[in-house]
mmCIF file of C-alpha atoms in Angstrom:
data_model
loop_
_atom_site.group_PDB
_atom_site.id
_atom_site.type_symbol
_atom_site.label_atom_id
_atom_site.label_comp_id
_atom_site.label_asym_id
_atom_site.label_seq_id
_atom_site.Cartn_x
_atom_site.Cartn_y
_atom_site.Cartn_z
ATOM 1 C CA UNK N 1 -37.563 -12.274 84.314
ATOM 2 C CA UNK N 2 -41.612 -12.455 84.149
ATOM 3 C CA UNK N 3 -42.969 -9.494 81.898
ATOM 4 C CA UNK N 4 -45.765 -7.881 83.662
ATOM 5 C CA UNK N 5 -49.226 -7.779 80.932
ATOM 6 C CA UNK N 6 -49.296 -5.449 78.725
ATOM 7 C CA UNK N 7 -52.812 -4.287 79.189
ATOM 8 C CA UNK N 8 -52.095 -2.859 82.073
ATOM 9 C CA UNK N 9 -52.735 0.664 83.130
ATOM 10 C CA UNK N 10 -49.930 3.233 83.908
ATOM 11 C CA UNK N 11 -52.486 4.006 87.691
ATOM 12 C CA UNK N 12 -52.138 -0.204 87.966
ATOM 13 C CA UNK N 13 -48.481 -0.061 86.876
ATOM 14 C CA UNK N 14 -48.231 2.722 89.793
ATOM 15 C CA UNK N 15 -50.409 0.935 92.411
ATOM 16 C CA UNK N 16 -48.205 -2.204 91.657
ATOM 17 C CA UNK N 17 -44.940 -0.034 92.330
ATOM 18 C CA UNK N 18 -45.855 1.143 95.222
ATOM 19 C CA UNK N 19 -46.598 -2.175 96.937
ATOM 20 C CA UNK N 20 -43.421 -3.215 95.916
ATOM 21 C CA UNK N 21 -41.545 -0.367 97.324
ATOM 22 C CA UNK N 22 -43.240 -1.299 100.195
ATOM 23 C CA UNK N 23 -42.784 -4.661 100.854
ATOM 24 C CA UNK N 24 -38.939 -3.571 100.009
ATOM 25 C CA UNK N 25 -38.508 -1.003 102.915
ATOM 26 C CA UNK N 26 -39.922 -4.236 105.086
ATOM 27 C CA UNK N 27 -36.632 -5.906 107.109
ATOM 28 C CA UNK N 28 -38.835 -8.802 107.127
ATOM 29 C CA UNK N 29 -38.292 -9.641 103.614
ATOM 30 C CA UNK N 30 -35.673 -11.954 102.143
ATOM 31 C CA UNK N 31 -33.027 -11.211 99.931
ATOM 32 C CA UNK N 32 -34.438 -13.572 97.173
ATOM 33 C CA UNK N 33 -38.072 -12.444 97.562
ATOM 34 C CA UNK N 34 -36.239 -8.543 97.717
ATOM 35 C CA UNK N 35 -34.541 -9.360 94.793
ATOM 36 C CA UNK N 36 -37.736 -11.002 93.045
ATOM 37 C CA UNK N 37 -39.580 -7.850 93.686
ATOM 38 C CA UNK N 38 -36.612 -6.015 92.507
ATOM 39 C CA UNK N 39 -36.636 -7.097 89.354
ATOM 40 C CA UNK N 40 -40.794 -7.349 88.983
ATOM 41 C CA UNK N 41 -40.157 -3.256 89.574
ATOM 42 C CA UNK N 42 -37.461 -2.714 87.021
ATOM 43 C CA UNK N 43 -39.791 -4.629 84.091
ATOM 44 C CA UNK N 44 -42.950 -2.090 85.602
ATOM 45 C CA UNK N 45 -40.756 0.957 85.535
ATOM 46 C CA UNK N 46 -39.650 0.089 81.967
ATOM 47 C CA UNK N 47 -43.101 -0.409 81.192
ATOM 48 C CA UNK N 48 -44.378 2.791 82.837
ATOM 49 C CA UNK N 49 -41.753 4.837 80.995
ATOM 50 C CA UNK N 50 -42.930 3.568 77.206
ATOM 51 C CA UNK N 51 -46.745 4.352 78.506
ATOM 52 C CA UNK N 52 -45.505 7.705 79.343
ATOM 53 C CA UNK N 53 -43.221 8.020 75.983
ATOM 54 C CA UNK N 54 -46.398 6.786 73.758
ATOM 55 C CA UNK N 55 -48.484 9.544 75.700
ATOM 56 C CA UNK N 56 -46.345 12.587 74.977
ATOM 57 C CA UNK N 57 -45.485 11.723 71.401
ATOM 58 C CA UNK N 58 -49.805 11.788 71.324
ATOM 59 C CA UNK N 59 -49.451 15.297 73.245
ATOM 60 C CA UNK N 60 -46.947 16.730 70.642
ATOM 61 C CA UNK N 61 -49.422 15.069 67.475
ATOM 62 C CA UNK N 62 -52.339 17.057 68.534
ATOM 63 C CA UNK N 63 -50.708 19.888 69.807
ATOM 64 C CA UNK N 64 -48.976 19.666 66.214
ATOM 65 C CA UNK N 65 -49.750 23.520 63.757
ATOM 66 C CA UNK N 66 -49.222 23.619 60.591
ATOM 67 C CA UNK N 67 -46.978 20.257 59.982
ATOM 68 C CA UNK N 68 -44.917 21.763 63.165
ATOM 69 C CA UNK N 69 -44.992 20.582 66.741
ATOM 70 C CA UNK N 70 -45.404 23.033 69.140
ATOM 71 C CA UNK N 71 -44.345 22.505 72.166
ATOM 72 C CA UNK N 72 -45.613 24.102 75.691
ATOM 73 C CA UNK N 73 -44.526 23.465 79.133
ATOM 74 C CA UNK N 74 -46.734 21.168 81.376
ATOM 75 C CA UNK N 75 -48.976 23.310 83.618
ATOM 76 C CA UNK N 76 -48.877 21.300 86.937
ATOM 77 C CA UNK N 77 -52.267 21.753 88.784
ATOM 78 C CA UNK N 78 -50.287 21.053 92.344
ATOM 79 C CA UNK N 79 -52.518 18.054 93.322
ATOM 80 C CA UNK N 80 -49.597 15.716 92.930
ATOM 81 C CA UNK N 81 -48.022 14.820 95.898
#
C-alpha cells in the first residue's frame, strides 16, 4: 500500500479525501481503481487521525494548571458543515 507524505496538511489530507469519496460514489469507476482509492483513503484517514491525536495531546499541554490537565469541552463555532 503507498503511504501518502508525511508533510502533508490535515486541510490537504481532507481535500484529498474528499476527491476520493468522490470518484468512489462514481459507477464509472472500476473495482480495481475503487479498490486503489480505497485503500489510498484508509492510509489518509489513519494519517488524519494521528494529526488530530498529536493536536489534542498539544491542547491538553497548554491547557495543562499546575502539573494537571484540565480539560474543557470544545466550543463549536457552528461554521462546520
Amino acid at each position: 500500500m503507498p503511504k501518502p507524505p508525511k508533510s502533508i496538511d490535515f486541510a490537504t489530507t481532507l481535500a484529498e479525501l474528499e476527491a476520493i469519496v468522490a470518484k468512489l460514489e462514481d459507477e464509472g469507476t472500476s473495482l480495481e481503481q475503487s479498490l486503489a482509492d480505497f485503500e489510498k483513503g484508509v492510509g489518509l484517514i489513519r494519517e488524519a487521525q494521528q494529526s488530530l491525536s498529536g493536536a489534542e495531546q498539544k491542547v491538553a499541554k497548554l491547557l495543562e494548571v499546575q502539573g494537571e490537565p484540565v480539560l474543557e469541552p470544545f466550543q463549536d463555532s457552528g461554521d462546520a458543515e
